[in-house]
Amino acid sequence: MRPARCLALGSLLALVGLLEGRLVGEEEAGFGECDRFFYAGAPPAGLAAEAHVKVCQRFEGAERFATLYSRRDRIPVYSAFRAARPAAAGAQPRWLVEPQIDDPTSPLEEVIDEADAITSVSGLGSKQALSTDYLDSDYQRGQLYPFSLSKDLQVATFALTNAAPMAPSFRERWYLNLNSLMERALTPQCSSGAHLYIITGAVPSDRKLKDRVTVPAFVWLAACCAAPGGGWAMGFVQHARDGDVIEDVMVRELEKLLPFNPQLFRDNCGETEQDTERMKKILEVVNQVQDEERMVQAKEGTHPLSSTKGQGSALLPPEPSEERRSFLGKLRSFLATPIIRLFQLLYYVAVGILKNVIHVLWFVTKQVFNGIESCLYRLGSATISYFLAIGEELASIPWKVLKVMVKIIRAILRILCCLLKAICRILGIPVRVLVDVATFPMHTISAVPIVCKDIAVGLGGTISLLFDAAFGTMGSLFEVIFSICKRIGYRVTFDNSGEL
């Protein structure tokens, strides 16, 4: 039944494509649709690295929680979730794997059963932990987001990307302390958990399980209550060493204990508006939990928490026999492989045919819509052009009338101008005569000095001429007299010389 169900589900997803890939791309700043599990929608800053992959943990079409997974250590760096009321335990779940971590091209977009992934995911286990890594070891799969805190589908927390190697006693202490803190301190002091954001993480140590999966040195929890007017932030650390109790620390101190000194909550979960009274009440409950753990360890010696075995077993996820499960899984895989391959072939053929049919229908529909759109566009263009032409003609009528009126006014003005010119020419003759008569005395008076000047110049010239004539006459007379005297003296002189 399961291959048929997977085939039907795969066909539905291929048809409508409602689900996106669960692995968040490195180019995205957050966790996509899983950002709602972080305070103010902002994941911790400073913890992401090249070997880390962001996983929006989804199951049955809905987001459950967010995980930053280390492909190098094969353990989660942290898991983020919202506090909720735990649901009653359901059927025994099985561990799930994320196909796209090992095979980024895998069409499987949600976590699947580890047994089913053996034949459907290539390179399974190359970048993530598997249940076989925990076989014949002293460690169990410890959930950072425990199934006991999940409200609806507890099976979603059984993803191996949400698990890290934990010793049985350490895992039991972690679950008990975590559930005690959530039920008695964190949830009651934050509006029954309505505004409570939780981040649980693991810090790797130098030890590795089968040289593949890193064992955490300690696990931690950071809580942020964003209740209006009564928010707070707290941190907790649980070391893997026996005898260590859970420690309460401030969020800033917890950030200093983590690699790369990250910032877990934006603005430290509204540090300036935190309610110190609620934090004091939380610390009182934390002290009670620590005292209870110390008392149990003191009573039981080297077997801590054995007195609470009954209570702890209800909070622990089931751990079936690994050898039996592994043998049954291999046997089932061996027997079911041909059938699964056949169903896979039929699935791919059906999906291919369905895709081609959808493409043909889409092409035909697109062509029909394009034709209708073209016809509507042409009809609309013609209608708009017709109305534009009519509008232009109607709009041009007042303009043409105005142009005719302007031409008429210009013609009238030209006629008036010609009339004025004719009148001016007719009136121009008498006006000139009057002007000449009016200006005659002025010209006459202005000419008197000139005439006087001319008369004076004439008189002066006459007198000068008279003087010139008188002096010329006298000079001529003197020359005549001188000439006569000269001749007379010559002759006397000549006569005297004859006598001698």
XYZ file of N, CA and C in Angstrom, residues 26-246:
663
model
N 21.218 28.807 -0.208
C 22.218 29.614 0.488
C 22.068 31.091 0.196
N 21.455 31.418 -0.966
C 21.307 32.829 -1.311
C 20.231 33.519 -0.486
N 19.364 32.731 0.185
C 18.319 33.329 1.013
C 18.867 33.631 2.398
N 18.441 34.775 2.947
C 18.962 35.195 4.241
C 18.361 34.398 5.394
N 17.146 33.956 5.260
C 16.469 33.253 6.350
C 16.150 31.815 6.000
N 15.057 31.303 6.616
C 14.630 29.928 6.424
C 13.341 29.838 5.611
N 13.084 30.859 4.788
C 11.889 30.823 3.953
C 10.620 30.873 4.780
N 9.733 29.919 4.513
C 8.457 29.896 5.225
C 8.599 29.517 6.693
N 9.776 29.028 7.102
C 10.014 28.661 8.501
C 10.567 29.816 9.329
N 10.617 31.020 8.760
C 11.084 32.180 9.535
C 10.157 32.491 10.700
N 8.931 31.999 10.638
C 7.971 32.295 11.713
C 8.346 31.607 13.028
N 9.288 30.666 12.990
C 9.709 30.002 14.222
C 10.787 30.786 14.968
N 11.195 31.947 14.418
C 12.228 32.775 15.040
C 11.628 34.094 15.502
N 12.202 34.624 16.560
C 11.752 35.916 17.079
C 12.007 36.999 16.022
N 10.977 37.784 15.745
C 11.021 38.851 14.747
C 11.352 38.318 13.365
N 11.157 37.013 13.131
C 11.436 36.422 11.829
C 12.894 36.412 11.450
N 13.803 36.552 12.433
C 15.237 36.632 12.164
C 15.960 35.453 12.803
N 16.564 34.550 12.014
C 17.341 33.438 12.573
C 18.594 33.956 13.284
N 19.223 33.133 14.113
C 20.464 33.547 14.779
C 21.525 33.972 13.766
N 22.202 35.054 14.086
C 23.236 35.583 13.193
C 24.609 35.124 13.672
N 25.397 34.585 12.739
C 26.765 34.209 13.058
C 27.009 32.724 13.203
N 25.971 31.887 13.137
C 26.158 30.445 13.296
C 26.252 29.716 11.951
N 25.798 30.347 10.887
C 25.824 29.684 9.582
C 27.256 29.572 9.078
N 27.582 28.432 8.479
C 28.903 28.183 7.908
C 28.732 27.465 6.580
N 29.859 27.256 5.886
C 29.797 26.643 4.564
C 29.272 25.218 4.624
N 29.613 24.473 5.682
C 29.183 23.079 5.791
C 27.778 22.940 6.354
N 27.118 24.045 6.671
C 25.788 23.988 7.251
C 24.730 24.121 6.165
N 23.623 23.484 6.371
C 22.496 23.565 5.449
C 21.246 23.906 6.245
N 20.450 24.812 5.688
C 19.229 25.246 6.357
C 18.061 24.365 5.907
N 17.364 23.807 6.891
C 16.270 22.876 6.606
C 14.989 23.429 7.229
N 13.994 23.613 6.393
C 12.651 23.938 6.895
C 11.922 22.606 7.051
N 11.870 22.101 8.281
C 11.325 20.766 8.537
C 9.822 20.766 8.280
N 9.441 20.054 7.215
C 8.032 19.993 6.831
C 7.581 18.542 6.813
N 6.314 18.354 7.107
C 5.750 17.009 7.072
C 4.273 17.110 6.735
N 3.870 16.320 5.745
C 2.487 16.311 5.277
C 2.018 17.709 4.882
N 2.896 18.424 4.168
C 2.513 19.704 3.575
C 2.531 20.901 4.490
N 3.028 20.770 5.708
C 3.020 21.901 6.644
C 4.390 22.022 7.296
N 4.758 23.274 7.652
C 6.017 23.520 8.334
C 5.890 23.151 9.813
N 6.903 22.443 10.345
C 6.869 21.993 11.745
C 7.893 22.738 12.600
N 9.144 22.836 12.122
C 10.181 23.574 12.839
C 11.337 23.781 11.873
N 12.327 24.555 12.299
C 13.485 24.868 11.453
C 14.747 24.289 12.081
N 15.665 23.829 11.228
C 16.908 23.216 11.699
C 18.069 23.708 10.854
N 19.150 24.081 11.523
C 20.426 24.334 10.852
C 21.292 23.092 11.066
N 21.565 22.367 9.991
C 22.203 21.056 10.085
C 23.638 21.136 9.568
N 24.553 20.487 10.307
C 25.961 20.450 9.921
C 26.240 19.160 9.161
N 26.568 19.288 7.888
C 26.901 18.110 7.093
C 28.289 17.569 7.437
N 29.104 18.398 8.053
C 30.433 17.930 8.461
C 30.350 17.090 9.729
N 29.611 17.579 10.739
C 29.481 16.839 11.999
C 28.319 15.855 11.981
N 27.413 16.020 10.999
C 26.225 15.165 10.866
C 25.324 15.232 12.104
N 25.265 16.408 12.703
C 24.342 16.669 13.813
C 23.752 18.059 13.588
N 22.610 18.332 14.184
C 22.043 19.677 14.043
C 22.822 20.707 14.853
N 22.984 21.891 14.288
C 23.568 23.005 15.039
C 22.527 23.553 16.007
N 21.311 23.706 15.502
C 20.194 24.084 16.375
C 18.891 23.756 15.677
N 17.841 23.658 16.480
C 16.467 23.538 15.991
C 15.637 24.615 16.664
N 14.816 25.286 15.883
C 13.986 26.384 16.393
C 12.517 26.018 16.223
N 11.742 26.296 17.271
C 10.319 25.959 17.219
C 9.559 26.899 18.145
N 8.254 26.865 18.041
C 7.372 27.650 18.896
C 6.807 26.736 19.965
N 6.718 27.267 21.170
C 6.183 26.474 22.275
C 4.716 26.160 22.020
N 4.333 24.947 22.351
C 2.942 24.510 22.166
C 2.606 23.478 23.224
N 1.326 23.266 23.383
C 0.889 22.258 24.347
C 1.154 20.873 23.774
N 1.859 20.023 24.509
C 2.163 18.691 23.976
C 0.888 17.887 23.740
N 0.946 17.064 22.694
C -0.180 16.194 22.380
C 0.045 14.828 22.995
N -1.017 14.061 23.043
C -0.910 12.713 23.584
C -0.078 11.840 22.659
N 0.609 10.870 23.234
C 1.465 9.998 22.446
C 0.618 9.195 21.466
N 1.133 9.090 20.238
C 0.404 8.364 19.214
C 1.086 7.050 18.897
N 0.945 6.650 17.636
C 1.558 5.395 17.208
C 3.067 5.529 17.202
N 3.732 4.379 17.286
C 5.181 4.379 17.328
C 5.732 4.887 15.997
N 6.438 6.025 16.026
C 6.971 6.573 14.781
C 8.288 5.900 14.412
N 8.688 6.135 13.178
C 9.972 5.642 12.720
C 10.830 6.823 12.302
N 12.155 6.617 12.325
C 13.070 7.709 12.061
C 13.059 8.063 10.581
N 13.162 9.370 10.314
C 13.055 9.905 8.966
C 14.374 10.539 8.545
N 14.587 10.612 7.256
C 15.791 11.250 6.711
C 15.355 12.313 5.708
N 16.246 13.245 5.460
C 16.012 14.317 4.498
C 16.707 13.937 3.186
N 15.974 13.580 2.126
C 16.606 13.084 0.894
C 17.513 14.104 0.220
N 17.155 15.380 0.257
C 17.881 16.369 -0.533
C 19.208 16.785 0.087
N 19.496 16.373 1.307
C 20.824 16.650 1.873
C 21.873 15.798 1.175
N 21.579 14.511 0.987
C 22.517 13.624 0.304
C 22.402 13.733 -1.215
N 21.212 13.974 -1.716
C 20.989 14.055 -3.159
C 20.187 15.318 -3.467
N 20.881 16.448 -3.766
C 20.162 17.706 -4.003
C 19.200 17.650 -5.177
N 19.394 16.696 -6.098
C 18.507 16.592 -7.267
C 17.317 15.674 -7.029
N 17.176 15.169 -5.809
C 16.094 14.236 -5.526
C 14.738 14.930 -5.649
N 13.750 14.290 -6.300
C 12.411 14.894 -6.388
C 11.624 14.801 -5.094
N 12.150 14.047 -4.100
C 11.445 13.902 -2.822
C 11.682 15.159 -2.007
N 10.605 15.866 -1.701
C 10.710 17.186 -1.092
C 10.424 17.177 0.396
N 10.031 16.032 0.961
C 9.756 15.956 2.388
C 10.547 14.804 2.988
N 10.632 14.823 4.314
C 11.302 13.714 4.981
C 10.559 12.411 4.700
N 11.328 11.333 4.565
C 10.722 10.033 4.290
C 11.309 9.013 5.247
N 10.678 7.866 5.290
C 11.148 6.764 6.123
C 12.560 6.370 5.720
N 13.388 6.140 6.718
C 14.760 5.766 6.422
C 14.817 4.465 5.630
N 13.948 3.520 5.948
C 13.932 2.246 5.224
C 13.547 2.446 3.764
N 12.613 3.370 3.489
C 12.214 3.622 2.104
C 13.290 4.393 1.349
N 14.090 5.188 2.063
C 15.113 6.002 1.402
C 16.283 5.164 0.901
N 16.436 3.939 1.404
C 17.571 3.104 0.999
C 17.560 2.862 -0.499
N 16.391 2.672 -1.070
C 16.287 2.362 -2.493
C 15.885 3.554 -3.345
N 15.545 4.668 -2.753
C 15.046 5.812 -3.525
C 15.953 7.032 -3.477
N 16.987 7.031 -2.609
C 17.880 8.182 -2.478
C 19.286 7.716 -2.778
N 19.906 8.340 -3.765
C 21.288 7.987 -4.099
C 22.249 8.673 -3.131
N 23.307 7.923 -2.734
C 24.299 8.480 -1.803
C 23.754 8.693 -0.419
N 22.790 7.881 -0.005
C 22.182 8.063 1.316
C 23.238 7.901 2.410
N 23.304 8.879 3.312
C 24.239 8.840 4.433
C 25.569 9.493 4.157
N 25.762 10.026 2.942
C 27.053 10.660 2.640
C 27.227 11.981 3.376
N 26.108 12.659 3.702
C 26.199 13.959 4.365
C 25.304 14.070 5.588
N 24.616 12.999 5.957
C 23.780 13.033 7.147
C 23.886 11.705 7.882
N 23.540 11.738 9.159
C 23.620 10.534 9.989
C 22.478 9.583 9.680
N 22.736 8.302 9.911
C 21.725 7.263 9.741
C 21.601 6.474 11.029
N 20.544 5.693 11.118
C 20.348 4.874 12.322
C 21.449 3.835 12.479
N 22.040 3.391 11.369
C 23.127 2.405 11.461
C 24.357 2.971 12.156
N 24.491 4.300 12.196
C 25.635 4.894 12.896
C 25.540 4.681 14.400
N 24.338 4.417 14.913
C 24.140 4.260 16.348
C 24.172 2.788 16.780
N 24.258 1.862 15.817
C 24.287 0.443 16.164
C 25.586 0.094 16.892
N 25.469 -0.782 17.869
C 26.636 -1.270 18.628
C 27.427 -0.122 19.234
N 26.735 0.884 19.740
C 27.403 2.013 20.402
C 26.704 2.284 21.730
N 27.316 3.141 22.505
C 26.755 3.511 23.804
C 25.894 4.770 23.704
N 25.529 5.153 22.518
C 24.784 6.394 22.331
C 23.446 6.102 21.660
N 22.514 6.980 21.933
C 21.195 6.915 21.332
C 20.903 8.222 20.605
N 19.870 8.194 19.785
C 19.491 9.396 19.041
C 18.699 10.331 19.950
N 19.315 11.455 20.275
C 18.667 12.442 21.151
C 18.138 13.618 20.352
N 16.871 13.903 20.519
C 16.233 14.972 19.752
C 16.488 16.333 20.403
N 16.892 17.296 19.580
C 17.003 18.666 20.095
C 15.616 19.272 20.297
N 14.714 18.978 19.403
C 13.312 19.357 19.596
C 12.580 18.076 19.990
N 12.399 17.827 21.287
C 11.847 16.547 21.740
C 10.428 16.321 21.236
N 10.129 15.069 20.958
C 8.788 14.729 20.472
C 7.730 15.027 21.519
N 8.111 15.032 22.787
C 7.133 15.274 23.850
C 6.631 16.713 23.863
N 7.336 17.640 23.156
C 6.902 19.035 23.099
C 6.157 19.355 21.814
N 6.061 18.406 20.912
C 5.357 18.638 19.656
C 3.858 18.523 19.890
N 3.098 19.420 19.268
C 1.689 19.506 19.618
C 0.790 18.588 18.793
N 1.124 18.392 17.475
C 0.182 17.620 16.664
C 0.827 16.349 16.126
N 1.674 16.460 15.121
C 2.286 15.278 14.530
C 3.666 15.060 15.148
N 3.735 14.227 16.154
C 5.006 14.003 16.829
C 6.026 13.336 15.916
N 5.553 12.672 14.872
C 6.465 11.967 13.989
C 7.396 12.943 13.278
N 6.997 14.221 13.139
C 7.838 15.191 12.438
C 9.155 15.424 13.161
N 9.197 15.276 14.484
C 10.427 15.507 15.239
C 11.383 14.328 15.153
N 10.968 13.230 14.535
C 11.823 12.053 14.440
C 12.690 12.078 13.189
N 12.961 13.257 12.683
C 13.925 13.391 11.596
C 15.329 13.265 12.174
N 16.182 12.513 11.490
C 17.555 12.343 11.976
C 18.345 13.646 11.909
N 17.860 14.620 11.149
C 18.487 15.946 11.154
C 18.168 16.713 12.427
N 17.284 16.176 13.261
C 16.938 16.783 14.546
C 17.553 16.013 15.708
N 18.430 15.053 15.420
C 18.968 14.168 16.465
C 20.486 14.257 16.519
N 21.025 14.089 17.739
C 22.469 14.062 17.980
C 22.769 12.918 18.946
N 23.969 12.343 18.897
C 24.302 11.229 19.802
C 24.296 11.676 21.273
N 23.560 10.958 22.089
C 23.492 11.234 23.521
C 23.546 9.913 24.275
N 24.280 9.907 25.379
C 24.265 8.741 26.260
C 22.866 8.587 26.856
N 22.423 7.355 27.147
C 21.047 7.168 27.655
C 20.745 8.007 28.886
N 21.663 8.042 29.856
C 21.402 8.833 31.064
C 21.354 10.316 30.761
N 22.239 10.766 29.892
C 22.252 12.190 29.532
C 20.984 12.570 28.776
N 20.562 11.702 27.851
C 19.340 11.981 27.103
C 18.131 12.042 28.025
N 18.078 11.128 29.002
C 16.969 11.125 29.947
C 16.959 12.403 30.775
N 18.128 12.822 31.247
C 18.203 14.073 32.029
C 17.795 15.272 31.180
N 18.244 15.283 29.929
C 17.917 16.411 29.035
C 16.417 16.524 28.807
N 15.766 15.402 28.526
C 14.322 15.431 28.297
C 13.554 15.823 29.552
N 13.944 15.253 30.698
C 13.247 15.577 31.946
C 13.396 17.054 32.294
N 14.628 17.549 32.225
C 14.852 18.958 32.554
C 14.133 19.879 31.580
N 14.189 19.527 30.303
C 13.551 20.373 29.305
C 12.036 20.419 29.501
N 11.435 19.262 29.741
C 9.993 19.245 29.960
C 9.612 19.940 31.264
N 10.421 19.785 32.310
C 10.128 20.462 33.574
C 10.198 21.969 33.409
N 11.233 22.450 32.726
C 11.363 23.894 32.532
C 10.214 24.439 31.687
N 9.845 23.721 30.651
C 8.782 24.211 29.787
C 7.444 24.241 30.519
N 7.127 23.184 31.257
C 5.825 23.093 31.907
C 5.717 23.973 33.147
N 6.811 24.116 33.905
C 6.731 24.796 35.200
C 7.242 26.227 35.176
N 8.065 26.599 34.202
C 8.685 27.931 34.250
C 8.443 28.732 32.976
N 8.873 28.231 31.829
C 8.889 29.048 30.619
C 7.491 29.314 30.085
N 6.717 28.266 29.885
C 5.380 28.452 29.324
C 4.454 29.247 30.245
N 4.373 28.957 31.563
C 3.471 29.747 32.423
C 3.824 31.219 32.494
N 5.100 31.575 32.319
C 5.515 32.977 32.430
C 5.522 33.697 31.084
N 4.886 33.131 30.090
C 4.868 33.770 28.761
C 3.516 33.550 28.088
N 2.471 33.997 28.720
C 1.123 33.938 28.132
C 0.761 32.543 27.665
N 1.097 31.556 28.499
C 0.829 30.140 28.188
C 1.527 29.685 26.907
N 2.655 30.335 26.592
C 3.459 29.921 25.438
C 3.042 30.533 24.127
N 2.103 31.475 24.140
C 1.614 32.037 22.870
C 2.676 32.850 22.159
N 3.596 33.454 22.915
C 4.634 34.295 22.326
C 6.026 33.769 22.665
N 6.168 32.475 22.852
C 7.433 31.890 23.297
C 8.165 31.259 22.114
N 9.407 31.697 21.908
C 10.268 31.174 20.854
C 11.409 30.392 21.504
N 11.632 29.165 21.017
C 12.635 28.281 21.614
C 13.664 27.899 20.552
N 14.935 27.939 20.942
C 16.029 27.440 20.108
C 16.844 26.476 20.957
N 16.981 25.247 20.503
C 17.806 24.244 21.190
C 18.924 23.841 20.255
N 20.143 23.738 20.800
C 21.291 23.435 19.949
C 22.276 22.507 20.623
N 23.269 22.084 19.847
C 24.318 21.188 20.332
C 25.667 21.728 19.877
N 26.633 21.711 20.777
C 27.996 22.146 20.468
C 28.864 20.900 20.328
N 29.499 20.674 19.172
C 30.247 19.431 18.951
C 31.515 19.368 19.807
N 31.899 18.122 20.116
C 33.142 17.870 20.849
C 34.154 17.258 19.883
N 35.252 16.718 20.445
C 36.275 16.087 19.614
C 35.986 14.610 19.351
N 34.972 14.063 20.002
C 34.649 12.647 19.836
C 33.689 12.457 18.673
N 33.866 11.318 17.969
C 32.981 10.990 16.856
C 32.511 9.554 16.981
N 31.299 9.359 16.541
C 30.677 8.042 16.569
C 30.948 7.353 15.237
N 31.731 6.257 15.297
C 32.130 5.509 14.100
C 32.808 6.417 13.079
N 33.504 7.418 13.591
C 34.269 8.357 12.764
C 33.370 9.085 11.752
N 32.098 9.226 12.100
C 31.147 9.898 11.210
C 30.342 10.977 11.923
N 29.716 10.611 13.021
C 28.787 11.507 13.711
C 29.462 12.067 14.956
N 29.500 13.389 15.065
C 30.154 14.045 16.195
C 29.260 13.987 17.430
N 29.880 13.675 18.580
C 29.158 13.633 19.852
C 29.166 15.032 20.457
N 28.026 15.559 20.887
C 28.000 16.915 21.456
C 28.735 16.981 22.797
N 29.411 18.098 23.021
C 30.019 18.356 24.326
C 28.957 18.823 25.319
N 28.021 19.610 24.836
C 26.884 20.021 25.658
C 25.762 20.479 24.734
N 24.571 20.481 25.270
C 23.405 21.005 24.557
C 22.931 22.259 25.281
N 22.232 23.100 24.568
C 21.805 24.370 25.142
C 20.390 24.703 24.678
N 19.786 25.599 25.410
C 18.440 26.079 25.096
C 18.397 27.581 25.315
N 17.806 28.298 24.378
C 17.583 29.745 24.491
C 16.102 30.008 24.294
N 15.516 30.725 25.234
C 14.080 31.019 25.185
C 13.882 32.526 25.110
N 12.967 32.938 24.263
C 12.628 34.356 24.100
C 11.115 34.498 24.188
N 10.669 35.272 25.171
C 9.245 35.548 25.326
C 8.974 36.947 24.785
N 8.149 37.027 23.757
C 7.841 38.311 23.121
C 6.460 38.812 23.501
N 5.996 38.461 24.703
C 4.684 38.925 25.152
C 4.698 40.443 25.326
N 3.686 41.144 24.870
C 3.665 42.607 24.996
C 3.711 43.044 26.465
N 4.688 43.886 26.766
C 4.812 44.431 28.114
C 5.343 43.469 29.153
N 5.668 42.241 28.787
C 6.177 41.294 29.779
C 7.125 40.287 29.179
N 8.005 40.733 28.296
C 8.936 39.837 27.634
C 10.170 39.562 28.473
N 10.913 38.528 28.098
C 12.151 38.172 28.774
C 12.932 37.215 27.884
N 14.184 36.956 28.265
C 15.043 36.020 27.533
C 15.919 35.283 28.540
N 16.035 33.970 28.361
C 16.831 33.137 29.269
C 17.574 32.092 28.457
N 18.681 31.604 29.035
C 19.459 30.553 28.406
C 19.765 29.448 29.396
N 19.958 28.224 28.880
C 20.250 27.065 29.720
C 21.289 26.184 29.019
N 22.141 25.559 29.823
C 23.207 24.697 29.299
C 23.174 23.383 30.062
N 23.255 22.264 29.332
C 23.294 20.923 29.932
C 24.535 20.211 29.376
N 25.554 20.031 30.252
C 26.776 19.348 29.840
C 26.565 17.842 29.821
N 27.354 17.185 28.963
C 27.213 15.739 28.808
C 27.899 14.952 29.918
N 28.647 15.616 30.772
C 29.336 14.912 31.861
C 28.330 14.443 32.910
N 28.566 13.251 33.449
C 27.706 12.730 34.513
C 27.871 13.585 35.765
N 26.769 13.843 36.439
C 26.810 14.617 37.671
C 26.560 16.098 37.468
N 26.637 16.579 36.228
C 26.383 17.996 35.969
C 24.883 18.238 35.851
N 24.427 19.293 36.497
C 23.015 19.666 36.419
C 22.856 20.761 35.387
N 21.635 20.989 34.999
C 21.376 22.029 34.021
C 21.684 23.394 34.621
